[in-house]
Short mmCIF file of C-alpha atoms in Angstrom, two decimals:
data_model
loop_
_atom_site.label_atom_id
_atom_site.label_comp_id
_atom_site.label_asym_id
_atom_site.label_seq_id
_atom_site.Cartn_x
_atom_site.Cartn_y
_atom_site.Cartn_z
CA MET A 23 -26.29 49.69 -31.56
CA ALA A 24 -25.30 45.89 -30.03
CA ILE A 25 -25.26 45.70 -26.81
CA PRO A 26 -22.48 43.25 -25.35
CA ILE A 27 -23.55 40.29 -23.42
CA ALA A 28 -21.71 39.67 -20.40
CA VAL A 29 -20.55 35.70 -19.61
CA LEU A 30 -21.95 35.57 -15.87
CA ASP A 31 -20.49 33.04 -13.50
CA CYS A 32 -23.69 31.65 -12.15
CA ASP A 33 -21.61 30.25 -8.78
CA LEU A 34 -20.97 34.08 -8.16
CA LEU A 35 -24.68 35.04 -8.92
CA LEU A 36 -26.00 32.82 -6.67
CA TYR A 37 -23.32 32.70 -4.07
CA GLY A 38 -21.42 35.85 -4.24
CA ARG A 39 -17.34 36.25 -3.78
CA GLY A 40 -15.67 34.23 -1.33
CA HIS A 41 -14.31 30.75 -0.68
CA ARG A 42 -17.42 28.94 0.19
CA THR A 43 -17.85 25.24 0.71
CA LEU A 44 -20.37 23.59 -1.27
CA ASP A 45 -21.95 20.77 0.71
CA ARG A 46 -22.95 18.33 -2.29
CA PHE A 47 -23.34 15.48 0.07
CA LYS A 48 -24.54 14.69 3.46
CA LEU A 49 -22.99 11.14 5.02
CA GLU A 50 -25.75 11.51 7.87
CA ASP A 51 -28.54 11.19 4.85
CA VAL A 52 -27.09 8.07 3.70
CA THR A 53 -27.12 4.57 5.63
CA ASP A 54 -23.67 2.77 6.35
CA GLU A 55 -24.08 0.08 4.05
CA TYR A 56 -24.52 2.62 1.39
CA LEU A 57 -21.29 4.17 2.34
CA VAL A 58 -19.32 0.80 2.50
CA SER A 59 -21.04 -0.35 -0.97
CA THR A 60 -20.35 2.86 -2.92
CA TYR A 61 -17.13 4.23 -0.95
CA GLY A 62 -15.66 0.97 0.39
CA PHE A 63 -15.66 2.38 4.25
CA PRO A 64 -18.64 3.09 6.68
CA ARG A 65 -19.32 6.52 8.10
CA GLN A 66 -16.85 6.72 11.30
CA PHE A 67 -13.66 5.83 9.57
CA ILE A 68 -15.00 8.61 6.68
CA TYR A 69 -15.29 11.01 9.31
CA TYR A 70 -11.75 10.00 11.11
CA LEU A 71 -10.23 11.18 7.69
CA VAL A 72 -12.20 14.23 7.60
CA ASP A 73 -10.80 15.37 10.80
CA LEU A 74 -7.27 13.61 9.65
CA LEU A 75 -6.83 15.58 6.64
CA GLY A 76 -9.57 18.27 6.40
CA ALA A 77 -6.35 20.93 7.13
CA SER A 78 -4.61 20.26 4.08
CA LEU A 79 -7.79 19.55 2.09
CA SER A 80 -8.97 23.29 2.95
CA ARG A 81 -6.19 24.97 1.34
CA PRO A 82 -7.16 28.45 -0.16
CA THR A 83 -8.46 27.74 -3.79
CA GLN A 84 -9.34 30.42 -6.19
CA ARG A 85 -12.75 29.24 -6.93
CA SER A 86 -15.96 30.83 -5.94
CA ARG A 87 -17.13 27.64 -4.03
CA ALA A 88 -14.66 25.16 -2.78
CA ILE A 89 -14.91 21.55 -2.50
CA SER A 90 -15.49 20.42 1.00
CA PRO A 91 -12.80 17.86 2.80
CA GLU A 92 -15.47 15.64 3.18
CA THR A 93 -16.37 15.70 -0.43
CA GLN A 94 -13.09 15.41 -1.66
CA ILE A 95 -12.32 12.16 0.46
CA LEU A 96 -15.34 10.56 -1.04
CA ALA A 97 -14.66 11.20 -4.27
CA ALA A 98 -10.84 9.93 -3.38
CA LEU A 99 -12.55 6.67 -1.91
CA GLY A 100 -14.52 5.96 -4.86
CA PHE A 101 -11.90 5.90 -6.93
CA TYR A 102 -9.29 3.74 -4.89
CA THR A 103 -12.22 1.31 -4.03
CA SER A 104 -13.94 1.18 -7.66
CA GLY A 105 -10.92 1.74 -10.12
CA SER A 106 -12.53 4.26 -12.19
CA PHE A 107 -14.09 7.60 -12.28
CA GLN A 108 -17.69 6.73 -12.81
CA THR A 109 -20.15 9.47 -14.16
CA ARG A 110 -22.24 8.31 -11.38
CA MET A 111 -20.16 8.35 -8.56
CA GLY A 112 -19.15 12.07 -9.51
CA ASP A 113 -23.12 12.78 -9.79
CA ALA A 114 -23.85 10.93 -6.62
CA ILE A 115 -21.62 13.51 -4.49
CA GLY A 116 -22.50 16.37 -7.27
CA ILE A 117 -19.15 17.02 -9.05
CA SER A 118 -17.82 16.80 -12.61
CA GLN A 119 -15.14 14.22 -13.45
CA ALA A 120 -12.67 16.68 -13.91
CA SER A 121 -13.45 17.75 -10.29
CA MET A 122 -13.57 14.14 -9.35
CA SER A 123 -9.74 13.80 -10.64
CA ARG A 124 -8.62 17.02 -8.42
CA CYS A 125 -9.94 15.70 -5.51
CA VAL A 126 -8.04 12.34 -5.94
CA ALA A 127 -5.04 14.14 -6.34
CA ASN A 128 -5.51 16.43 -3.03
CA VAL A 129 -6.64 13.43 -0.99
CA THR A 130 -3.75 11.46 -2.19
CA GLU A 131 -1.08 13.85 -1.57
CA ALA A 132 -2.67 14.53 1.86
CA LEU A 133 -2.23 10.86 2.63
CA VAL A 134 1.06 10.49 1.28
CA GLU A 135 2.34 13.25 3.44
CA ARG A 136 1.48 10.91 6.42
CA ALA A 137 2.71 8.06 5.36
CA SER A 138 5.48 7.87 8.04
CA GLN A 139 3.06 8.21 10.62
CA PHE A 140 0.94 5.34 9.81
CA ILE A 141 3.51 2.84 7.95
CA ARG A 142 6.65 2.28 10.40
CA PHE A 143 8.28 -0.28 12.67
CA PRO A 144 8.10 -0.16 15.86
CA GLU A 145 10.71 1.28 17.97
CA ASP A 146 9.59 0.37 21.90
CA GLU A 147 10.86 -2.77 22.97
CA ALA A 148 7.47 -4.15 24.07
CA THR A 149 5.91 -3.29 20.86
CA VAL A 150 9.01 -5.21 19.32
CA GLN A 151 8.40 -8.25 21.41
CA SER A 152 4.73 -8.32 20.60
CA LEU A 153 5.64 -8.18 17.35
CA LYS A 154 7.59 -11.16 17.33
CA ASP A 155 5.41 -13.09 19.50
CA ASP A 156 2.44 -12.84 17.38
CA PHE A 157 4.62 -14.05 14.37
CA TYR A 158 6.22 -17.09 16.61
CA GLY A 159 2.44 -17.81 17.24
CA LEU A 160 1.66 -18.67 13.41
CA ALA A 161 4.38 -21.56 12.84
CA GLY A 162 6.84 -21.40 15.32
CA MET A 163 9.45 -18.80 13.55
CA PRO A 164 11.53 -16.79 16.21
CA GLY A 165 12.87 -12.87 16.02
CA VAL A 166 10.99 -12.52 13.38
CA LEU A 167 10.60 -8.78 12.77
CA GLY A 168 8.17 -8.38 9.63
CA VAL A 169 7.66 -10.30 6.21
CA VAL A 170 9.05 -9.13 2.59
CA ASP A 171 8.09 -9.49 -0.87
CA CYS A 172 7.78 -7.29 -3.76
CA THR A 173 4.20 -6.77 -5.70
CA HIS A 174 3.77 -5.33 -9.05
CA VAL A 175 0.82 -2.73 -10.12
CA ALA A 176 0.28 -2.03 -13.48
CA ILE A 177 0.75 1.65 -14.86
CA LYS A 178 -0.11 3.15 -18.56
CA ALA A 179 3.63 3.54 -20.48
CA PRO A 180 5.06 6.93 -19.52
CA ASN A 181 4.98 9.74 -22.09
CA ALA A 182 8.48 9.30 -22.81
CA GLU A 183 8.57 5.61 -23.18
CA ASP A 184 11.10 3.74 -20.78
CA LEU A 185 11.77 0.37 -21.06
CA SER A 186 12.65 0.45 -17.32
CA TYR A 187 8.79 -0.13 -16.71
CA VAL A 188 8.27 -2.92 -18.82
CA ASN A 189 8.08 -6.45 -16.55
CA ARG A 190 8.78 -9.65 -17.36
CA LYS A 191 5.09 -9.98 -19.00
CA GLY A 192 5.75 -7.00 -21.43
CA LEU A 193 3.33 -5.04 -19.37
CA HIS A 194 4.41 -1.42 -17.96
CA SER A 195 4.29 -1.56 -13.67
CA LEU A 196 5.83 -0.34 -10.78
CA ASN A 197 7.50 -3.03 -8.55
CA CYS A 198 6.88 -2.07 -5.01
CA LEU A 199 8.46 -3.60 -1.81
CA MET A 200 6.36 -3.97 1.08
CA VAL A 201 6.83 -5.32 5.00
CA CYS A 202 4.26 -6.31 7.23
CA ASP A 203 3.22 -7.60 10.25
CA ALA A 204 1.45 -10.92 11.18
CA ARG A 205 -1.89 -9.08 10.99
CA GLY A 206 -1.11 -7.58 8.06
CA VAL A 207 -0.20 -4.39 9.24
CA LEU A 208 2.30 -2.33 6.74
CA LEU A 209 5.71 -1.51 8.25
CA SER A 210 7.24 -0.64 5.09
CA ALA A 211 6.20 0.35 1.47
CA GLU A 212 8.46 1.59 -1.52
CA THR A 213 5.99 1.78 -4.23
CA HIS A 214 8.38 3.77 -6.79
CA TRP A 215 10.60 0.86 -8.11
CA PRO A 216 10.42 0.63 -12.06
CA GLY A 217 8.69 -3.00 -13.12
CA SER A 218 12.27 -4.05 -15.10
CA LEU A 219 13.75 -4.33 -11.85
CA PRO A 220 14.20 -7.93 -10.20
CA ASP A 221 12.71 -8.24 -6.59
CA CYS A 222 16.61 -8.84 -5.32
CA THR A 223 17.69 -5.59 -7.28
CA VAL A 224 14.94 -3.41 -5.39
CA LEU A 225 15.49 -4.64 -2.01
CA GLN A 226 19.24 -4.47 -2.86
CA GLN A 227 18.38 -0.47 -3.73
CA ALA A 228 16.04 0.09 -1.13
CA ALA A 229 15.62 2.15 1.78
CA LEU A 230 14.54 -0.81 3.57
CA THR A 231 18.09 -2.28 3.31
CA SER A 232 19.92 1.02 4.39
CA GLN A 233 17.73 0.85 7.28
CA PHE A 234 18.71 -2.59 8.35
CA GLU A 235 22.16 -2.38 7.95
CA THR A 236 22.43 0.87 9.71
CA GLU A 237 20.42 1.02 12.32
CA LEU A 238 20.44 -1.88 15.54
CA HIS A 239 18.22 -4.53 14.38
CA LYS A 240 20.52 -6.87 15.81
CA ASP A 241 17.99 -9.16 17.51
CA GLY A 242 16.04 -10.34 14.98
CA TRP A 243 15.36 -10.25 11.20
CA LEU A 244 12.88 -10.18 8.08
CA LEU A 245 12.11 -13.52 6.30
CA GLY A 246 12.17 -13.41 2.64
CA ASP A 247 11.63 -16.05 -0.22
CA SER A 248 13.72 -17.22 -2.40
CA SER A 249 13.97 -14.48 -5.10
CA PHE A 250 16.25 -12.41 -2.08
CA PHE A 251 19.69 -13.20 -0.84
CA LEU A 252 20.22 -14.53 2.61
CA ARG A 253 20.92 -11.46 4.96
CA THR A 254 22.28 -11.68 8.37
CA TRP A 255 18.96 -9.72 8.98
CA LEU A 256 16.96 -11.46 6.17
CA MET A 257 16.09 -15.39 6.34
CA THR A 258 15.75 -17.12 3.47
CA PRO A 259 14.36 -20.88 3.02
CA LEU A 260 17.10 -23.40 2.04
CA HIS A 261 17.13 -24.38 -1.60
CA ILE A 262 17.67 -28.45 -1.13
CA PRO A 263 16.50 -28.74 2.46
CA GLU A 264 17.97 -32.81 3.22
CA THR A 265 17.29 -32.89 7.06
CA PRO A 266 14.42 -33.14 9.22
CA ALA A 267 15.35 -29.62 10.82
CA GLU A 268 15.89 -28.56 7.24
CA TYR A 269 12.04 -29.33 6.38
CA ARG A 270 10.84 -28.02 9.37
CA TYR A 271 12.68 -24.79 8.94
CA ASN A 272 11.42 -24.35 5.40
CA MET A 273 7.81 -25.23 6.32
CA ALA A 274 7.82 -22.83 9.54
CA HIS A 275 8.93 -19.87 6.94
CA SER A 276 6.51 -20.87 3.97
CA ALA A 277 3.62 -20.34 6.72
CA THR A 278 4.81 -17.47 8.03
CA HIS A 279 6.11 -15.54 4.86
CA ASN A 280 2.24 -16.29 3.08
CA VAL A 281 1.05 -13.53 5.29
CA ILE A 282 2.22 -10.89 3.07
CA GLU A 283 0.56 -12.78 0.07
CA ARG A 284 -2.49 -12.74 1.76
CA THR A 285 -2.26 -8.83 2.65
CA PHE A 286 -1.46 -8.18 -1.15
CA ARG A 287 -4.63 -10.12 -2.33
CA THR A 288 -6.42 -8.18 0.34
CA ILE A 289 -5.08 -4.85 -0.57
CA ARG A 290 -5.98 -5.30 -4.05
CA SER A 291 -9.39 -6.77 -2.79
CA ARG A 292 -10.31 -3.22 -0.99
CA PHE A 293 -8.63 -1.07 -3.60
CA ARG A 294 -9.58 -1.89 -6.79
CA CYS A 295 -7.86 0.55 -8.70
CA LEU A 296 -4.89 -1.29 -8.03
CA ASP A 297 -5.90 -4.88 -9.07
CA GLY A 298 -5.95 -4.42 -13.00
CA SER A 299 -9.70 -5.12 -13.18
CA LYS A 300 -10.58 -1.48 -14.73
CA GLY A 301 -7.19 -1.33 -16.79
CA THR A 302 -3.62 0.42 -15.57
CA LEU A 303 -3.38 3.36 -13.64
CA GLN A 304 -3.37 6.10 -16.07
CA TYR A 305 -1.28 8.05 -14.47
CA SER A 306 2.42 8.66 -14.68
CA PRO A 307 4.88 6.74 -12.62
CA GLU A 308 5.48 9.37 -9.79
CA LYS A 309 1.85 9.94 -9.67
CA SER A 310 1.15 6.12 -9.52
CA SER A 311 3.69 5.48 -6.83
CA HIS A 312 1.79 7.73 -4.83
CA ILE A 313 -1.64 6.55 -5.12
CA ILE A 314 -0.50 2.94 -4.27
CA LEU A 315 1.20 4.83 -1.13
CA ALA A 316 -2.12 6.21 -0.34
CA CYS A 317 -3.99 3.05 -0.52
CA CYS A 318 -0.69 1.59 1.90
CA VAL A 319 -1.77 4.10 4.66
CA LEU A 320 -5.63 3.62 3.97
CA HIS A 321 -4.59 -0.22 4.82
CA ASN A 322 -3.18 0.51 7.82
CA ILE A 323 -5.82 3.22 8.93
CA SER A 324 -8.57 0.46 8.23
CA LEU A 325 -6.69 -1.94 10.62
CA GLU A 326 -6.36 0.44 13.49
CA HIS A 327 -10.32 0.93 12.95
CA GLY A 328 -11.06 -2.74 13.40
CA LEU A 329 -12.20 -3.06 9.74
CA ASP A 330 -11.12 -6.95 9.27
CA VAL A 331 -8.93 -6.84 6.26
CA TRP A 332 -8.95 -10.92 5.95
CA SER A 333 -12.70 -11.19 5.30
CA LEU A 334 -12.57 -8.99 1.99
CA PRO A 335 -12.77 -11.48 -1.27
CA ALA A 336 -10.09 -11.90 -3.50
CA THR A 337 -9.79 -10.51 -7.08
CA GLY A 338 -7.65 -12.49 -9.79
CA HIS A 339 -7.24 -9.34 -12.05
CA MET A 340 -3.97 -8.16 -10.93
CA GLU A 341 -1.15 -7.72 -13.50
CA GLN A 342 1.34 -9.80 -11.67
CA PRO A 343 4.26 -11.05 -13.40
CA GLU A 344 5.13 -14.77 -12.38
CA GLU A 345 8.86 -14.49 -10.56
CA GLU A 346 10.91 -16.67 -12.74
CA TYR A 347 14.04 -16.53 -10.44
CA GLU A 348 16.90 -18.50 -9.79
CA GLN A 349 17.45 -19.47 -6.26
CA MET A 350 19.97 -16.80 -4.68
CA GLU A 351 22.85 -18.06 -3.01
CA SER A 352 24.29 -16.19 -0.27
CA MET A 353 28.13 -15.27 0.23
CA ASP A 354 27.73 -14.15 3.46
CA SER A 355 29.23 -16.68 5.69
CA GLU A 356 27.94 -14.49 8.92
CA ALA A 357 24.33 -14.78 7.41
CA CYS A 358 24.64 -18.57 6.92
CA ARG A 359 26.11 -19.10 10.35
CA ILE A 360 22.88 -17.31 11.83
CA ARG A 361 20.35 -19.37 9.83
CA GLN A 362 22.42 -22.58 10.78
CA GLU A 363 22.09 -21.55 14.23
CA LEU A 364 18.68 -21.07 13.58
CA LEU A 365 17.86 -24.43 12.48
CA LEU A 366 20.11 -26.10 15.34
CA THR A 367 18.45 -23.88 17.82
CA HIS A 368 14.75 -24.14 17.32
CA PHE A 369 14.15 -27.13 14.52
CA SER A 370 16.50 -29.92 15.50
#
């Protein structure tokens, strides 16, 4: 008579039941240089993330041994900064590629849940004034509350083919609308817009527009390039400058607005999953949008911790359509009046 052979759970034999945490990797066992080269961030920054996200990453699981928050964060940082689920990355922290994927999903959602905590416009008068002073110090442009622009992140084609994600270059992408301050800190990030939408349409439909048109932002404005319409709260360049004052205005506008282009470049440099060098994000548009937003949150946290965002090398792999827009002419007479007053008061 044959004796049935039971398929045993090795984890159960070794560790027993219970939601035990598996310590696969010890931060204290490696150098800061190793952590930065492999995961993109130093030890103290990773410890901060463990404290910040630990409760969210320690949710109950049916598995015999849960993956620790520390290991989950390392796995996610490894993906964000390298752009791939490399076998050696999982081997380094003792988890499989499938577990790597689950860790990225968990950490991404935990960061997205905290996006409003780290990406927001200042509200108190002193901080708002400091924001304006920082921008004025760049090129003499007064009243600036932030600079706004869009950038594309390449994604895989959705399972149900949707042409709304096909951009000008025929590639699938998300068009992300962002605002930053003079240091490159993001004040707003909307990462879910389909790549086919032009920048002006994204802004027209964005929560950012509703925020500036319904709340009290009457004492300043954003700076946007010529892909946007001039508004009372959004100053754009003059299409054909003629006077010395108009030339000075355009030069100051360009020099100030350049901050967000530098910010886009440095975000792509730090988070290689967004730069296209490893291919497109292999997720649905919704999950890809969350990964982009998670990277934006980490970008701001890194600046809070004094990590020098401008020192990162630039990369040129981003799937970024070249803008081929026509000059947006504003029919808003009040916006034209405000820009003309700005020209006369500060640039004449």
